[in-house]
Amino acid sequence: MDQADAGERCPGRPRDREATRKRILDSARELFTSEGYAQVSSRRIAAHAGVNVALINRYFGAKRGLLAEVIAEEAAFPGIIEGDRAGLPRRLAEHVVNRVLAGGTPLSRALEHSAGDPDLVSVHQERLRNAIIGPLAEALGGPDARARASLAASLLLGVGLVRRIEGAGSLAEHDAERLIRRLARIIEVCLEEDPGAGAA
Amino acid sequence: MDQADAGERCPGRPRDREATRKRILDSARELFTSEGYAQVSSRRIAAHAGVNVALINRYFGAKRGLLAEVIAEEAAFPGIIEGDRAGLPRRLAEHVVNRVLAGGTPLSRALEHSAGDPDLVSVHQERLRNAIIGPLAEALGGPDARARASLAASLLLGVGLVRRIEGAGSLAEHDAERLIRRLARIIEVCLEEDPGAGAA
DNA sequence: CGGTATAAGTAAACGCTGTTGACTTGTCAA
DNA sequence: TTGACAAGTCAACAGCGTTTACTTATACCG
């Protein structure tokens, strides 16, 4: 049932560290992506890769390390934060709709499937800080930059979480372009320097 | 070490279904709240309650059922959604800051500690739909009510998730009142009927 | 070419988890 | 007093992630 196309061990296969590492990584990415982190056991990954279970720990330290490597493969927000400030909310909104909601990347899929598994959270912790909130705050500048970046990040992560929980139902009522415009507008408010008189 | 104040079995204790149920429930709430769902094992809950492990499954079906009952104990948004529309964003923002960020309720604490554990997510799924997005959408009315409610829910859940990941750092830069005002403003935009020309 | 060091791969176990079924024992009604 | 039934117990299950000691293939070197 498992080890579908990855091919089983067929013990004649020559010993090759890198190839074996890659087999494990590929299987992990595929399974994490389609089923989530917590739902896929080490033994299943190994079986899918046609490889002994112990090799996961040999090459990646632990299942957690395997997750970290899968996640590290993709860039956080490639070219999104770096652009001009005015278009930033729009670009973030597009990213959410196109990647997170569409379920493109292993990262977002894993997040959606096992949204806050302890291991996953701890791996993302550093990532959120270093690859999202940090750069975003730096790009923003001004007072409370980190707080404003955190608010935007909250929305981004929350949308993914709700999408996972709700099954893309409500959020898909809009067509993509409308949703992007809405999100961009909300993110703009998240990133604003001063709430001003505000509502309420 | 465990079963601190809950008292151990001391086998002479009379048999009492309701009392035993309560012991288990109390221990679970306490441990889930302080350490998170995934981090606390059934055996530890049982030991803390001074009760046999099998009783958890006898009374709650499974560990998951115990979680569901702990969570069900608290009202979702008591009296928040029902009030007047104009003050809704402000009330939601206050709730987030006072309850979720301050880490008051078992629900929010469990969410923060093991933010998206599969069991926890599935338990919250129904809850999010029935106790948050549903009523919120109904209170809002108008077109895309569910989508607008989902956006607000995304922010609420996302703030909790980021708080868990960031350890309350960035979001605590503001004092509570400023944070509430900011959140209220953002939520207002989430709930708006029409994005209008919007940003970008 | 033969022998050997070294790394690749294996097998079996460890302690843990949630869960189950068969068992004993206390309690209460007839 | 006795029977029935529920409350509580115990030991085992299968699965998990991980570790240890082991075998075996490969590649280098004399």
Coordinates of C-alpha atoms (C1' of nucleotides) in Angstrom, one line a residue:
Chain A
M1 CA 0.0 0.0 0.0
D2 CA 2.7 2.3 0.9
Q3 CA 6.1 2.8 -0.7
A4 CA 4.1 3.4 -3.9
D5 CA 6.4 4.9 -6.4
A6 CA 9.4 5.3 -4.2
G7 CA 10.3 1.7 -4.8
E8 CA 11.1 -0.7 -2.0
R9 CA 14.5 -1.7 -0.8
C10 CA 15.1 -4.6 -3.2
P11 CA 18.2 -5.3 -1.2
G12 CA 20.5 -5.2 -4.2
R13 CA 20.3 -1.4 -4.4
P14 CA 23.8 0.0 -3.9
R15 CA 24.5 1.8 -0.7
D16 CA 24.3 5.6 -1.3
R17 CA 24.0 8.0 1.6
E18 CA 22.8 11.0 -0.4
A19 CA 20.3 8.9 -2.4
T20 CA 18.9 7.4 0.7
R21 CA 18.6 10.7 2.4
K22 CA 16.7 12.0 -0.5
R23 CA 14.4 9.1 -0.6
I24 CA 13.5 9.7 3.0
L25 CA 13.1 13.4 2.5
D26 CA 10.9 13.0 -0.6
S27 CA 8.6 10.5 1.2
A28 CA 8.4 12.7 4.2
R29 CA 7.5 15.7 2.1
E30 CA 4.9 13.8 0.2
L31 CA 3.2 12.3 3.3
F32 CA 3.4 15.3 5.5
T33 CA 1.9 17.4 2.7
S34 CA -1.0 15.1 2.0
E35 CA -1.7 13.9 5.6
G36 CA 0.0 16.1 8.1
Y37 CA 2.9 15.7 10.4
A38 CA 1.3 14.0 13.4
Q39 CA -0.7 11.6 11.3
V40 CA 2.4 10.1 9.6
S41 CA 4.6 7.8 11.6
S42 CA 8.3 7.3 11.2
R43 CA 7.7 3.7 10.3
R44 CA 5.4 4.7 7.5
I45 CA 7.8 7.2 6.1
A46 CA 10.5 4.6 6.2
A47 CA 8.3 2.0 4.5
H48 CA 7.3 4.5 1.8
A49 CA 10.9 5.3 1.2
G50 CA 11.8 1.6 1.2
V51 CA 14.3 2.2 3.9
N52 CA 14.9 1.1 7.5
V53 CA 13.2 3.1 10.2
A54 CA 16.5 3.7 12.1
L55 CA 17.9 5.6 9.1
I56 CA 15.5 8.4 9.8
N57 CA 17.2 9.0 13.1
R58 CA 20.6 8.4 11.7
Y59 CA 20.2 11.0 9.0
F60 CA 17.8 13.5 10.6
G61 CA 18.3 13.0 14.3
A62 CA 14.6 12.5 14.9
K63 CA 11.3 12.8 13.1
R64 CA 11.3 16.5 14.1
G65 CA 14.6 17.0 12.2
L66 CA 13.0 15.5 9.2
L67 CA 10.1 18.0 9.4
A68 CA 12.5 20.9 9.9
E69 CA 14.4 19.9 6.7
V70 CA 11.2 19.6 4.7
I71 CA 10.1 23.0 5.8
A72 CA 13.5 24.6 5.3
E73 CA 13.3 23.6 1.7
E74 CA 11.0 26.4 0.8
A75 CA 11.5 30.1 1.1
A76 CA 9.3 31.9 3.5
F77 CA 7.9 34.8 1.5
P78 CA 10.0 34.9 -1.6
G79 CA 10.2 38.5 -2.8
I80 CA 7.1 39.6 -1.0
I81 CA 8.5 41.6 1.9
E82 CA 11.2 43.3 0.0
G83 CA 9.1 45.3 -2.4
D84 CA 7.6 48.8 -1.9
R85 CA 5.7 49.5 1.2
A86 CA 2.5 50.6 -0.5
G87 CA 2.0 47.3 -2.3
L88 CA 3.0 45.2 0.7
P89 CA -0.5 44.4 2.0
R90 CA -1.6 43.4 -1.5
R91 CA 1.4 41.1 -2.0
L92 CA 0.8 39.5 1.4
A93 CA -2.8 39.0 0.6
E94 CA -2.0 37.5 -2.8
H95 CA 0.4 35.1 -1.1
V96 CA -2.2 34.0 1.4
V97 CA -4.8 33.3 -1.2
N98 CA -2.6 31.8 -3.8
R99 CA -0.3 29.7 -1.6
V100 CA -1.8 29.2 1.8
L101 CA -5.5 28.9 0.8
A102 CA -4.8 27.0 -2.4
G103 CA -2.6 24.7 -0.3
G104 CA 0.5 24.8 -2.4
T105 CA 3.5 24.5 -0.2
P106 CA 4.4 21.6 2.1
L107 CA 4.7 24.2 4.9
S108 CA 1.2 25.5 4.6
R109 CA -0.2 22.1 4.0
A110 CA 1.5 20.6 7.0
L111 CA 0.3 23.6 9.0
E112 CA -3.2 23.1 7.9
H113 CA -3.3 19.4 8.6
S114 CA -1.7 19.3 12.0
A115 CA -1.9 23.0 12.7
G116 CA -0.2 23.3 16.0
D117 CA 1.4 20.0 16.7
P118 CA 4.0 20.7 19.4
D119 CA 6.9 19.7 17.2
L120 CA 5.6 21.7 14.3
V121 CA 5.0 24.8 16.5
S122 CA 8.5 24.7 17.8
V123 CA 10.0 24.4 14.4
H124 CA 7.9 27.2 13.1
Q125 CA 8.6 29.4 16.1
E126 CA 12.1 30.2 15.0
R127 CA 10.8 30.5 11.4
L128 CA 8.0 32.9 12.2
R129 CA 10.3 35.1 14.2
N130 CA 13.2 35.0 11.8
A131 CA 11.6 34.8 8.4
I132 CA 8.3 36.6 8.9
I133 CA 7.8 38.9 11.8
G134 CA 11.5 40.0 11.9
P135 CA 11.9 41.0 8.3
L136 CA 8.4 42.4 8.2
A137 CA 9.1 44.6 11.2
E138 CA 12.3 45.7 9.7
A139 CA 10.6 46.6 6.4
L140 CA 8.0 48.6 8.3
G141 CA 10.1 50.6 10.6
G142 CA 8.6 53.1 12.9
P143 CA 7.2 52.5 16.4
D144 CA 5.8 49.2 17.4
A145 CA 7.0 47.7 14.2
R146 CA 7.2 44.2 15.7
A147 CA 3.7 44.5 17.2
R148 CA 2.3 45.6 13.9
A149 CA 4.1 42.8 12.1
S150 CA 2.8 40.3 14.7
L151 CA -0.8 41.4 14.0
A152 CA -0.4 40.8 10.3
A153 CA 1.2 37.5 11.0
S154 CA -1.7 36.6 13.3
L155 CA -4.1 37.1 10.4
L156 CA -2.0 35.1 8.0
L157 CA -1.6 32.2 10.3
G158 CA -5.2 32.4 11.5
V159 CA -6.5 32.3 8.0
G160 CA -4.6 29.1 7.4
L161 CA -5.9 27.7 10.6
V162 CA -9.5 28.6 10.0
R163 CA -9.2 27.3 6.5
R164 CA -8.1 24.0 7.9
I165 CA -10.8 23.9 10.4
E166 CA -13.6 25.1 8.2
G167 CA -12.5 23.2 5.1
A168 CA -12.2 26.4 2.9
G169 CA -15.9 26.8 3.1
S170 CA -16.7 30.3 4.1
L171 CA -13.5 31.9 2.9
A172 CA -14.1 30.5 -0.6
E173 CA -17.4 32.4 -0.9
H174 CA -15.6 35.3 -2.4
D175 CA -13.8 34.8 -5.6
A176 CA -10.0 35.0 -5.3
E177 CA -9.7 38.6 -6.4
R178 CA -12.3 39.9 -3.9
L179 CA -10.7 37.9 -1.2
I180 CA -7.3 39.3 -2.0
R181 CA -8.7 42.8 -1.9
R182 CA -10.4 42.2 1.5
L183 CA -7.3 40.7 3.0
A184 CA -5.1 43.4 1.7
R185 CA -7.3 46.0 3.3
I186 CA -7.3 44.2 6.6
I187 CA -3.5 43.7 6.5
E188 CA -3.1 47.4 5.7
V189 CA -4.9 48.2 8.9
C190 CA -2.7 45.7 10.8
L191 CA 0.4 47.4 9.6
E192 CA -0.7 51.0 10.1
E193 CA 1.5 53.0 12.3
D194 CA -1.2 54.5 14.5
P195 CA -4.7 53.2 15.1
G196 CA -5.9 56.8 15.3
A197 CA -9.4 57.5 16.6
G198 CA -10.3 54.0 15.3
A199 CA -13.6 52.3 15.6
A200 CA -15.5 51.7 18.8
Chain B
M1 CA 4.9 14.1 42.5
D2 CA 1.5 14.0 40.8
Q3 CA -1.9 13.7 42.4
A4 CA -0.9 16.8 44.4
D5 CA -4.0 17.9 46.1
A6 CA -6.4 15.7 44.4
G7 CA -5.7 13.0 46.9
E8 CA -4.8 9.4 46.0
R9 CA -7.1 6.5 45.9
C10 CA -6.8 5.4 49.6
P11 CA -8.8 2.3 48.6
G12 CA -11.3 2.8 51.4
R13 CA -12.9 5.8 49.6
P14 CA -16.5 4.9 48.8
R15 CA -17.6 4.3 45.3
D16 CA -19.2 7.3 43.7
R17 CA -19.6 7.7 40.0
E18 CA -20.1 11.4 40.0
A19 CA -17.4 12.2 42.4
T20 CA -14.9 10.1 40.4
R21 CA -15.9 11.7 37.2
K22 CA -15.4 15.1 38.8
R23 CA -12.0 14.1 40.1
I24 CA -10.9 13.1 36.6
L25 CA -12.4 16.2 35.0
D26 CA -10.7 18.5 37.6
S27 CA -7.4 16.9 37.1
A28 CA -7.6 17.0 33.4
R29 CA -8.6 20.7 33.4
E30 CA -5.8 21.6 35.7
L31 CA -3.1 19.6 33.7
F32 CA -4.4 20.6 30.3
T33 CA -4.5 24.2 31.3
S34 CA -1.0 24.3 32.7
E35 CA 0.8 21.9 30.3
G36 CA -1.3 21.5 27.2
Y37 CA -3.3 18.6 25.9
A38 CA -0.7 16.5 24.0
Q39 CA 1.8 16.9 26.8
V40 CA -0.3 15.2 29.4
S41 CA -0.9 11.5 29.2
S42 CA -4.0 9.6 30.3
R43 CA -1.9 7.8 32.9
R44 CA -0.8 11.1 34.4
I45 CA -4.3 12.4 34.6
A46 CA -5.4 9.3 36.3
A47 CA -2.6 9.3 38.8
H48 CA -3.2 13.0 39.6
A49 CA -6.9 12.2 40.2
G50 CA -5.9 9.1 42.2
V51 CA -7.9 6.9 39.9
N52 CA -7.4 4.0 37.6
V53 CA -6.5 4.8 34.0
A54 CA -9.2 2.7 32.6
L55 CA -11.8 4.9 34.3
I56 CA -11.0 7.7 31.9
N57 CA -12.2 5.6 29.0
R58 CA -15.1 4.2 31.0
Y59 CA -16.4 7.7 31.7
F60 CA -15.3 9.8 28.8
G61 CA -14.8 7.2 26.0
A62 CA -11.3 8.4 25.3
K63 CA -8.8 11.1 26.2
R64 CA -10.4 13.1 23.4
G65 CA -13.8 13.0 25.1
L66 CA -12.2 14.3 28.3
L67 CA -10.8 17.2 26.4
A68 CA -14.2 17.9 24.8
E69 CA -15.9 17.9 28.2
V70 CA -13.3 20.3 29.7
I71 CA -13.7 22.6 26.7
A72 CA -17.5 22.3 26.8
E73 CA -17.5 23.6 30.3
E74 CA -16.9 27.2 29.3
A75 CA -19.1 29.3 27.2
A76 CA -17.7 30.4 23.9
F77 CA -18.1 34.1 23.8
P78 CA -20.5 34.8 26.7
G79 CA -22.6 37.8 25.9
I80 CA -20.2 39.1 23.4
I81 CA -21.8 38.4 20.1
E82 CA -25.3 39.2 21.3
G83 CA -24.8 42.9 22.0
D84 CA -25.2 45.8 19.6
R85 CA -23.4 45.7 16.2
A86 CA -21.5 48.9 16.7
G87 CA -19.7 47.7 19.8
L88 CA -19.0 44.2 18.5
P89 CA -15.4 44.7 17.3
R90 CA -14.5 46.3 20.6
R91 CA -16.1 43.5 22.6
L92 CA -14.3 40.9 20.5
A93 CA -11.0 42.7 20.9
E94 CA -11.5 43.0 24.7
H95 CA -12.2 39.3 24.8
V96 CA -9.1 38.4 22.9
V97 CA -6.9 40.6 25.1
N98 CA -8.4 39.8 28.4
R99 CA -9.1 36.1 28.0
V100 CA -7.0 34.7 25.1
L101 CA -3.9 36.7 25.6
A102 CA -4.0 36.8 29.3
G103 CA -4.4 33.0 29.1
G104 CA -7.5 32.7 31.4
T105 CA -9.6 29.9 30.1
P106 CA -8.7 26.3 29.8
L107 CA -9.7 26.5 26.2
S108 CA -7.3 29.2 25.3
R109 CA -4.5 27.8 27.4
A110 CA -4.9 24.4 25.9
L111 CA -4.9 26.1 22.5
E112 CA -1.8 27.9 23.3
H113 CA 0.1 25.0 24.6
S114 CA -0.7 22.4 22.0
A115 CA -2.1 24.8 19.6
G116 CA -3.3 22.5 16.8
D117 CA -3.0 19.0 18.1
P118 CA -5.2 16.9 15.8
D119 CA -7.6 16.0 18.6
L120 CA -7.8 19.5 19.7
V121 CA -8.4 20.8 16.2
S122 CA -11.2 18.3 15.6
V123 CA -12.8 19.2 18.8
H124 CA -12.6 22.9 18.1
Q125 CA -13.8 22.4 14.5
E126 CA -17.4 21.9 15.5
R127 CA -17.0 24.6 18.2
L128 CA -15.6 27.2 15.8
R129 CA -18.4 26.5 13.4
N130 CA -21.2 26.4 15.8
A131 CA -20.2 28.7 18.5
I132 CA -18.2 31.4 16.8
I133 CA -18.5 31.7 13.0
G134 CA -22.2 30.6 13.0
P135 CA -23.6 33.0 15.6
L136 CA -21.2 35.8 14.4
A137 CA -22.4 35.4 10.8
E138 CA -26.0 35.4 12.0
A139 CA -25.5 38.5 14.1
L140 CA -23.9 40.2 11.1
G141 CA -26.3 39.4 8.4
G142 CA -25.9 40.8 4.9
P143 CA -24.0 39.3 2.0
D144 CA -21.0 37.1 2.7
A145 CA -21.8 37.1 6.4
R146 CA -20.0 33.8 6.9
A147 CA -16.9 34.9 5.0
R148 CA -16.7 38.1 7.0
A149 CA -17.2 36.1 10.3
S150 CA -14.4 33.7 9.1
L151 CA -12.0 36.6 8.6
A152 CA -12.6 37.9 12.1
A153 CA -12.3 34.3 13.5
S154 CA -9.0 34.0 11.6
L155 CA -7.6 37.0 13.4
L156 CA -8.9 35.8 16.7
L157 CA -7.4 32.3 16.4
G158 CA -4.3 33.7 14.7
V159 CA -3.6 36.0 17.5
G160 CA -3.7 33.2 20.0
L161 CA -1.5 31.1 17.8
V162 CA 1.1 33.8 17.3
R163 CA 1.0 34.5 21.0
R164 CA 1.8 30.9 21.7
I165 CA 4.6 30.9 19.2
E166 CA 6.1 34.3 20.0
G167 CA 5.5 33.9 23.7
A168 CA 3.5 37.1 24.0
G169 CA 6.5 39.2 23.1
S170 CA 5.6 41.5 20.3
L171 CA 1.9 41.7 21.0
A172 CA 2.6 42.8 24.6
E173 CA 4.5 45.9 23.4
H174 CA 1.3 47.8 23.5
D175 CA -0.5 48.2 26.8
A176 CA -3.8 46.4 26.9
E177 CA -6.0 49.4 26.0
R178 CA -4.0 50.3 22.9
L179 CA -4.0 46.7 21.8
I180 CA -7.7 46.4 22.3
R181 CA -8.2 49.6 20.2
R182 CA -6.0 48.2 17.4
L183 CA -7.7 44.8 17.4
A184 CA -11.1 46.4 17.4
R185 CA -10.2 48.5 14.4
I186 CA -8.9 45.5 12.5
I187 CA -11.9 43.4 13.4
E188 CA -14.2 46.2 12.2
V189 CA -12.5 46.0 8.8
C190 CA -12.9 42.2 8.8
L191 CA -16.6 42.5 9.5
E192 CA -17.3 45.3 7.0
E193 CA -19.9 44.6 4.5
D194 CA -18.1 45.8 1.5
P195 CA -14.4 46.3 1.1
G196 CA -15.0 49.3 -1.1
A197 CA -12.1 50.8 -3.0
G198 CA -9.8 49.5 -0.3
A199 CA -6.1 49.7 -0.3
A200 CA -3.7 48.7 -3.1
Chain C
dC1 C1' 44.7 -8.6 -6.1
dG2 C1' 43.6 -9.3 -1.1
dG3 C1' 42.7 -7.4 3.3
dT4 C1' 40.8 -4.2 6.1
dA5 C1' 38.7 0.1 7.9
dT6 C1' 34.6 2.5 7.6
dA7 C1' 30.3 3.8 6.7
dA8 C1' 25.5 2.0 5.2
dG9 C1' 22.0 -0.6 6.5
dT10 C1' 19.6 -3.9 9.7
dA11 C1' 17.1 -6.1 13.6
dA12 C1' 15.4 -6.1 18.0
dA13 C1' 14.5 -4.1 21.8
dC14 C1' 13.3 0.0 25.1
dG15 C1' 9.9 2.9 27.4
dC16 C1' 6.1 5.3 26.3
dT17 C1' 1.3 6.2 24.5
dG18 C1' -4.0 5.5 24.3
dT19 C1' -7.2 1.8 24.6
dT20 C1' -9.6 -2.7 25.7
dG21 C1' -11.6 -6.8 27.9
dA22 C1' -11.8 -9.8 31.6
dC23 C1' -11.7 -9.8 36.2
dT24 C1' -12.7 -8.5 41.3
dT25 C1' -15.2 -6.1 44.7
dG26 C1' -18.2 -2.9 46.9
dT27 C1' -23.0 -1.5 47.4
dC28 C1' -27.8 -1.5 47.4
dA29 C1' -32.5 -3.6 46.7
dA30 C1' -35.4 -7.5 47.2
Chain D
dT1 C1' -29.0 -12.9 53.4
dT2 C1' -28.5 -13.1 48.8
dG3 C1' -28.3 -11.8 44.2
dA4 C1' -27.5 -8.3 40.6
dC5 C1' -25.2 -4.6 38.9
dA6 C1' -22.3 -1.0 38.8
dA7 C1' -17.6 0.7 40.3
dG8 C1' -13.1 -0.1 40.2
dT9 C1' -8.8 -2.9 39.0
dC10 C1' -5.3 -5.3 36.3
dA11 C1' -2.8 -6.9 32.6
dA12 C1' -2.4 -6.9 28.1
dC13 C1' -2.7 -5.0 23.2
dA14 C1' -0.8 -2.5 19.3
dG15 C1' 1.3 1.5 18.0
dC16 C1' 4.6 5.3 18.6
dG17 C1' 9.6 7.5 18.5
dT18 C1' 14.0 6.2 19.6
dT19 C1' 18.4 3.6 20.7
dT20 C1' 21.6 0.0 20.8
dA21 C1' 24.3 -3.7 19.1
dC22 C1' 25.0 -5.9 15.1
dT23 C1' 25.9 -7.4 10.0
dT24 C1' 27.3 -6.3 5.5
dA25 C1' 28.7 -3.8 1.5
dT26 C1' 31.9 -0.6 -0.3
dA27 C1' 36.1 1.7 -1.2
dC28 C1' 40.7 2.5 -0.2
dC29 C1' 45.7 1.0 0.4
dG30 C1' 49.6 -1.9 0.6

